[in-house]
């Protein structure tokens, strides 16, 4: 059932389960029509039926493997051509828990293709249309390992550091063009992610694992509060502000015509 929709359509990747499926639920209840992207058509269809029944929104499914460049191109075409799209949630992602040098490099490549390349291409595809239509929102699902890559597999952490840096620069370039961006940095969240990544979630202390519903609701509250970076678990926002201030203090000192005195001193000795 399609109904009057002035919030536009949200395209969510990795929407068949976990965090993406909860974004689908919440964004439908906020009045968005949906396009759900993932590989598992049966799961997508089941979710689409439920959300259409419960919310009355129009919910389309678009099965695609975002690790496959040809499939990514079809989603890019959709993002360029569907003028109802107002929100992109770049959520599909793959993790790993094995140490960097004990991991299969082909699997690392798959992770980079999904977590970095697909996210980048889909963002490039959607942004010009959002600007032309007067604005929109891009939500990128990062991770706390983007600032703490030593916690899990290092390539996984590096892909999420990319999400943070990319989102920061998107915000820098798009804030005055009406396009909002947000990087969400979840800690451990109870989904199938851990099974796929190689460590059962039961192995983690329950004190560090958040329910996926709570994580998404907090992330959307952060979006409503205008945050560009949201760390759902971080108790004191002042700690993030201090981290950002330390980063900003470095900026004017990072590129200068002379090496720092400490290096000149060691050359002389
Ligand atoms: P999940 O339950 O494993 O769900 C991953 C989703 O991505 C599924 O819908 C899966 O659907 C889809 N997906 C995987 N590979 C895909 C591909 N090649 N093409 C298209 N879709 C694909 O994991 P999750 O916890 O919800 O993870 C969502 C995001 O949160 C990821 O970016 C992850 O890095 C991030 N994150 C998770 C945690 C955590 O602890 N769970 C913490 C921090 C960040 P199909 O299998 O149907 O394709």
Tab-separated table of C-alpha atoms and ligand atoms in Angstrom:
chain	number	residue	atom	x	y	z
A	1	UNK	CA	0.000	0.000	0.000
A	2	UNK	CA	1.499	3.358	-1.019
A	3	UNK	CA	0.307	6.323	0.924
A	4	UNK	CA	1.061	10.040	0.907
A	5	UNK	CA	4.671	10.324	1.897
A	6	UNK	CA	6.395	13.603	2.483
A	7	UNK	CA	9.400	12.059	4.247
A	8	UNK	CA	10.671	10.330	1.151
A	9	UNK	CA	12.106	6.876	0.737
A	10	UNK	CA	14.909	5.411	2.856
A	11	UNK	CA	17.200	2.912	1.124
A	12	UNK	CA	18.811	0.641	3.728
A	13	UNK	CA	21.615	-1.782	2.912
A	14	UNK	CA	22.035	-4.954	4.944
A	15	UNK	CA	18.350	-4.725	5.840
A	16	UNK	CA	17.574	-8.457	5.946
A	17	UNK	CA	18.542	-8.862	9.616
A	18	UNK	CA	20.309	-7.246	12.575
A	19	UNK	CA	20.865	-3.497	12.784
A	20	UNK	CA	19.616	-2.844	9.224
A	21	UNK	CA	16.289	-4.599	9.847
A	22	UNK	CA	15.752	-2.442	12.941
A	23	UNK	CA	16.525	0.744	10.986
A	24	UNK	CA	13.890	-0.455	8.501
A	25	UNK	CA	11.336	-0.852	11.296
A	26	UNK	CA	12.105	2.516	12.887
A	27	UNK	CA	12.257	4.506	9.648
A	28	UNK	CA	8.944	3.009	8.439
A	29	UNK	CA	7.353	4.011	11.756
A	30	UNK	CA	8.792	7.524	11.259
A	31	UNK	CA	6.878	7.724	7.956
A	32	UNK	CA	9.449	6.724	5.357
A	33	UNK	CA	8.767	4.378	2.489
A	34	UNK	CA	11.564	1.832	2.209
A	35	UNK	CA	13.849	0.068	-0.220
A	36	UNK	CA	15.524	-2.878	1.493
A	37	UNK	CA	18.805	-4.189	0.071
A	38	UNK	CA	20.631	-7.413	1.055
A	39	UNK	CA	21.316	-10.844	-0.442
A	40	UNK	CA	18.695	-12.961	1.328
A	41	UNK	CA	15.441	-12.401	-0.581
A	42	UNK	CA	13.331	-14.605	1.701
A	43	UNK	CA	14.284	-12.562	4.775
A	44	UNK	CA	13.790	-9.289	2.899
A	45	UNK	CA	10.313	-10.366	1.716
A	46	UNK	CA	9.269	-11.454	5.218
A	47	UNK	CA	10.377	-8.124	6.719
A	48	UNK	CA	8.767	-6.140	3.900
A	49	UNK	CA	5.417	-7.907	4.415
A	50	UNK	CA	5.484	-7.297	8.162
A	51	UNK	CA	6.401	-3.626	7.844
A	52	UNK	CA	3.810	-2.988	5.128
A	53	UNK	CA	1.123	-4.633	7.298
A	54	UNK	CA	2.157	-2.826	10.477
A	55	UNK	CA	2.936	0.656	9.128
A	56	UNK	CA	1.128	0.981	5.795
A	57	UNK	CA	4.318	2.240	4.156
A	58	UNK	CA	5.451	1.101	0.725
A	59	UNK	CA	8.323	-1.377	1.202
A	60	UNK	CA	10.249	-2.639	-1.831
A	61	UNK	CA	12.925	-5.289	-1.719
A	62	UNK	CA	16.020	-5.110	-3.893
A	63	UNK	CA	18.141	-8.264	-3.535
A	64	UNK	CA	21.791	-7.510	-4.284
A	65	UNK	CA	25.247	-8.720	-3.279
A	66	UNK	CA	27.135	-5.523	-2.482
A	67	UNK	CA	30.411	-7.414	-2.660
A	68	UNK	CA	29.770	-7.782	-6.390
A	69	UNK	CA	30.584	-4.666	-8.475
A	70	UNK	CA	27.834	-5.449	-11.028
A	71	UNK	CA	25.211	-5.678	-8.265
A	72	UNK	CA	26.533	-2.484	-6.651
A	73	UNK	CA	26.075	-0.732	-10.007
A	74	UNK	CA	22.372	-1.695	-10.080
A	75	UNK	CA	21.857	-0.139	-6.639
A	76	UNK	CA	23.798	2.956	-7.769
A	77	UNK	CA	21.433	3.258	-10.770
A	78	UNK	CA	18.446	3.030	-8.450
A	79	UNK	CA	19.876	5.709	-6.132
A	80	UNK	CA	20.458	8.022	-9.112
A	81	UNK	CA	17.061	7.469	-10.730
A	82	UNK	CA	14.579	7.243	-7.819
A	83	UNK	CA	13.798	10.857	-7.005
A	84	UNK	CA	11.803	9.903	-3.891
A	85	UNK	CA	14.954	8.804	-2.029
A	86	UNK	CA	15.718	11.104	0.910
A	87	UNK	CA	17.745	8.797	3.186
A	88	UNK	CA	20.547	6.307	2.564
A	89	UNK	CA	21.573	4.016	5.408
A	90	UNK	CA	24.927	2.425	4.531
A	91	UNK	CA	24.683	-0.439	6.999
A	92	UNK	CA	25.712	-3.663	5.189
A	93	UNK	CA	29.038	-4.733	6.601
A	94	UNK	CA	31.206	-7.703	7.336
A	95	UNK	CA	33.526	-8.128	10.323
A	96	UNK	CA	36.336	-10.400	11.413
A	97	UNK	CA	37.771	-11.219	14.804
A	98	UNK	CA	40.948	-13.161	13.892
A	99	UNK	CA	44.240	-11.260	14.182
A	100	UNK	CA	45.369	-9.420	11.060
A	101	UNK	CA	48.205	-11.721	10.033
A	102	UNK	CA	46.251	-14.911	10.782
A	103	UNK	CA	43.457	-13.892	8.421
A	104	UNK	CA	42.879	-14.915	4.839
A	105	UNK	CA	43.733	-11.884	2.715
A	106	UNK	CA	40.969	-12.740	0.208
A	107	UNK	CA	38.441	-12.403	3.025
A	108	UNK	CA	40.043	-9.052	3.968
A	109	UNK	CA	39.511	-7.946	0.376
A	110	UNK	CA	35.819	-8.956	0.544
A	111	UNK	CA	35.480	-6.873	3.689
A	112	UNK	CA	37.062	-3.842	2.044
A	113	UNK	CA	34.796	-4.254	-1.006
A	114	UNK	CA	31.638	-4.254	1.139
A	115	UNK	CA	32.559	-1.962	4.049
A	116	UNK	CA	34.478	0.622	2.005
A	117	UNK	CA	33.959	0.406	-1.768
A	118	UNK	CA	30.212	-0.261	-1.817
A	119	UNK	CA	29.572	2.363	0.875
A	120	UNK	CA	31.590	4.917	-1.091
A	121	UNK	CA	29.943	4.170	-4.446
A	122	UNK	CA	26.411	4.270	-3.012
A	123	UNK	CA	27.140	7.593	-1.306
A	124	UNK	CA	28.513	9.061	-4.549
A	125	UNK	CA	25.387	7.839	-6.353
A	126	UNK	CA	22.878	9.373	-3.943
A	127	UNK	CA	24.413	12.705	-2.918
A	128	UNK	CA	24.023	14.753	-6.145
A	129	UNK	CA	20.286	13.963	-6.262
A	130	UNK	CA	19.845	14.812	-2.588
A	131	UNK	CA	21.499	18.205	-3.155
A	132	UNK	CA	19.358	18.824	-6.241
A	133	UNK	CA	16.186	17.991	-4.299
A	134	UNK	CA	17.116	20.335	-1.455
A	135	UNK	CA	18.585	17.908	1.053
A	136	UNK	CA	18.547	14.484	2.629
A	137	UNK	CA	20.414	12.249	5.039
A	138	UNK	CA	23.239	9.721	4.760
A	139	UNK	CA	23.759	7.458	7.775
A	140	UNK	CA	26.981	5.445	7.712
A	141	UNK	CA	27.296	2.579	10.158
A	142	UNK	CA	30.864	2.646	11.422
A	143	UNK	CA	32.088	1.077	14.644
A	144	UNK	CA	34.033	1.939	17.752
A	145	UNK	CA	36.871	-0.099	16.231
A	146	UNK	CA	37.262	2.801	13.792
A	147	UNK	CA	38.997	4.602	16.667
A	148	UNK	CA	40.213	1.434	18.400
A	149	UNK	CA	41.407	-0.976	15.667
A	150	UNK	CA	43.412	-3.004	18.161
A	151	UNK	CA	40.192	-4.480	19.621
A	152	UNK	CA	39.260	-6.782	16.697
A	153	UNK	CA	40.729	-7.689	13.311
A	154	UNK	CA	42.857	-4.769	12.098
A	155	UNK	CA	41.499	-4.661	8.553
A	156	UNK	CA	37.962	-4.536	9.934
A	157	UNK	CA	39.017	-1.643	12.189
A	158	UNK	CA	40.676	0.092	9.241
A	159	UNK	CA	37.503	-0.178	7.135
A	160	UNK	CA	35.574	1.477	9.961
A	161	UNK	CA	38.254	4.183	10.342
A	162	UNK	CA	37.584	4.880	6.664
A	163	UNK	CA	33.859	5.246	7.432
A	164	UNK	CA	34.688	7.823	10.111
A	165	UNK	CA	37.109	9.818	7.948
A	166	UNK	CA	34.788	9.683	4.923
A	167	UNK	CA	31.801	10.817	6.990
A	168	UNK	CA	33.810	13.631	8.562
A	169	UNK	CA	34.778	14.970	5.172
A	170	UNK	CA	31.247	14.495	3.774
A	171	UNK	CA	29.955	16.606	6.661
A	172	UNK	CA	32.638	19.215	5.933
A	173	UNK	CA	31.601	19.430	2.270
A	174	UNK	CA	27.841	18.874	2.459
A	175	UNK	CA	26.595	20.550	5.642
A	176	UNK	CA	25.845	23.822	3.825
A	177	UNK	CA	24.151	21.976	0.944
A	178	UNK	CA	21.343	20.560	3.065
A	179	UNK	CA	22.716	17.020	3.261
A	180	UNK	CA	23.051	15.652	6.780
A	181	UNK	CA	25.528	12.905	7.457
A	182	UNK	CA	25.992	10.790	10.545
A	183	UNK	CA	28.559	8.142	11.435
A	184	UNK	CA	27.180	5.696	13.981
A	185	UNK	CA	29.836	3.948	16.039
A	186	UNK	CA	28.295	0.975	17.829
A	187	UNK	CA	30.189	-1.138	20.318
A	188	UNK	CA	29.367	-4.837	20.524
A	189	UNK	CA	25.734	-5.279	19.485
A	190	UNK	CA	23.710	-8.487	19.729
A	191	UNK	CA	23.264	-9.610	16.108
A	192	UNK	CA	24.442	-12.426	13.828
A	193	UNK	CA	27.503	-10.276	13.038
A	194	UNK	CA	29.583	-12.082	15.671
A	195	UNK	CA	28.771	-15.561	14.384
A	196	UNK	CA	29.679	-14.469	10.828
A	197	UNK	CA	32.847	-12.741	12.079
A	198	UNK	CA	34.069	-15.876	13.855
A	199	UNK	CA	33.323	-15.362	17.559
A	200	UNK	CA	30.041	-16.361	19.238
A	201	UNK	CA	28.511	-13.393	21.027
A	202	UNK	CA	28.150	-15.600	24.115
A	203	UNK	CA	31.957	-15.346	24.487
A	204	UNK	CA	31.694	-11.612	25.215
A	205	UNK	CA	30.961	-10.261	28.702
A	206	UNK	CA	27.286	-9.296	28.758
A	207	UNK	CA	28.232	-5.902	30.246
A	208	UNK	CA	29.709	-4.791	26.899
A	209	UNK	CA	26.932	-6.043	24.600
A	210	UNK	CA	23.999	-3.784	23.700
A	211	UNK	CA	20.641	-4.945	22.346
A	212	UNK	CA	20.335	-4.024	18.671
A	213	UNK	CA	17.000	-2.221	19.256
A	214	UNK	CA	18.570	-0.049	21.947
A	215	UNK	CA	21.575	0.694	19.735
A	216	UNK	CA	19.449	1.843	16.783
A	217	UNK	CA	17.073	3.880	18.969
A	218	UNK	CA	20.057	5.667	20.559
A	219	UNK	CA	21.613	6.294	17.132
A	220	UNK	CA	18.368	7.819	15.859
A	221	UNK	CA	18.154	9.971	19.000
A	222	UNK	CA	21.702	11.153	18.206
A	223	UNK	CA	20.586	11.962	14.647
A	224	UNK	CA	17.606	13.927	15.994
A	225	UNK	CA	19.994	15.837	18.282
A	226	UNK	CA	22.084	16.866	15.270
A	227	UNK	CA	25.118	14.687	15.983
A	228	UNK	CA	27.560	13.872	13.187
A	229	UNK	CA	29.251	11.166	15.278
A	230	UNK	CA	27.193	8.992	17.575
A	231	UNK	CA	28.674	6.489	19.992
A	232	UNK	CA	25.574	4.916	21.531
A	233	UNK	CA	27.375	3.494	24.569
A	234	UNK	CA	29.647	6.402	25.521
A	235	UNK	CA	28.380	7.605	28.930
A	236	UNK	CA	29.989	11.077	28.931
A	237	UNK	CA	29.857	13.096	25.698
A	238	UNK	CA	32.553	15.346	27.185
A	239	UNK	CA	35.083	12.569	26.535
A	240	UNK	CA	34.306	12.629	22.796
A	241	UNK	CA	34.430	16.448	22.784
A	242	UNK	CA	37.897	16.324	24.409
A	243	UNK	CA	39.050	13.785	21.771
A	244	UNK	CA	37.793	16.067	18.999
A	245	UNK	CA	39.416	19.130	20.564
A	246	UNK	CA	42.774	17.343	20.795
A	247	UNK	CA	42.451	16.431	17.092
A	248	UNK	CA	41.588	20.017	16.119
A	249	UNK	CA	44.556	21.379	18.118
A	250	UNK	CA	46.874	19.246	15.962
A	251	UNK	CA	45.488	20.471	12.614
A	252	UNK	CA	47.412	23.777	12.194
A	253	UNK	CA	50.647	22.084	13.256
A	254	UNK	CA	50.668	19.062	10.950
A	255	UNK	CA	52.141	20.641	7.825
A	256	UNK	CA	54.970	23.162	8.294
A	257	UNK	CA	58.029	24.126	6.250
A	258	UNK	CA	60.526	22.959	8.890
A	259	UNK	CA	60.939	19.595	10.632
A	260	UNK	CA	60.263	19.672	14.363
A	261	UNK	CA	63.184	20.693	16.565
A	262	UNK	CA	63.427	17.197	18.125
A	263	UNK	CA	64.428	15.728	14.726
A	264	UNK	CA	66.944	18.517	13.994
A	265	UNK	CA	68.551	17.909	17.364
A	266	UNK	CA	68.999	14.174	16.702
A	267	UNK	CA	70.488	14.875	13.195
A	268	UNK	CA	73.187	17.123	14.762
A	269	UNK	CA	74.319	14.492	17.289
B	1	LIG	P1	24.413	-8.806	10.718
B	1	LIG	O1	23.321	-9.140	11.672
B	1	LIG	O2	25.388	-9.860	10.308
B	1	LIG	O3	23.757	-8.156	9.420
B	1	LIG	C1	24.532	-7.799	8.314
B	1	LIG	C2	23.609	-7.388	7.186
B	1	LIG	O4	24.397	-7.085	6.031
B	1	LIG	C3	22.635	-8.466	6.793
B	1	LIG	O5	21.401	-7.898	6.421
B	1	LIG	C4	23.311	-9.109	5.572
B	1	LIG	O6	22.291	-9.650	4.763
B	1	LIG	C5	23.945	-7.875	4.945
B	1	LIG	N1	25.060	-8.229	4.093
B	1	LIG	C6	26.175	-8.930	4.430
B	1	LIG	N2	26.946	-9.104	3.355
B	1	LIG	C7	26.306	-8.489	2.315
B	1	LIG	C8	26.586	-8.339	0.938
B	1	LIG	N3	27.689	-8.864	0.390
B	1	LIG	N4	25.711	-7.665	0.161
B	1	LIG	C9	24.575	-7.150	0.700
B	1	LIG	N5	24.254	-7.260	1.987
B	1	LIG	C10	25.108	-7.931	2.776
B	1	LIG	O7	25.318	-7.628	11.297
B	1	LIG	P2	24.937	-6.253	12.031
B	1	LIG	O8	25.486	-6.320	13.383
B	1	LIG	O9	23.520	-5.929	11.835
B	1	LIG	O10	25.878	-5.286	11.197
B	1	LIG	C11	25.412	-4.142	10.525
B	1	LIG	C12	26.528	-3.107	10.507
B	1	LIG	O11	26.861	-2.756	11.846
B	1	LIG	C13	27.834	-3.575	9.857
B	1	LIG	O12	28.349	-2.532	9.063
B	1	LIG	C14	28.744	-3.825	11.046
B	1	LIG	O13	30.109	-3.655	10.712
B	1	LIG	C15	28.258	-2.771	11.999
B	1	LIG	N6	28.584	-2.999	13.413
B	1	LIG	C16	28.119	-4.098	14.050
B	1	LIG	C17	28.463	-4.311	15.384
B	1	LIG	C18	28.003	-5.516	16.153
B	1	LIG	O14	28.572	-5.780	17.242
B	1	LIG	N7	26.990	-6.232	15.688
B	1	LIG	C19	29.272	-3.377	16.052
B	1	LIG	C20	29.732	-2.258	15.365
B	1	LIG	C21	29.362	-2.087	14.042
B	1	LIG	P3	22.420	-10.855	3.714
B	1	LIG	O15	23.191	-11.942	4.382
B	1	LIG	O16	20.972	-11.171	3.429
B	1	LIG	O17	23.102	-10.279	2.522
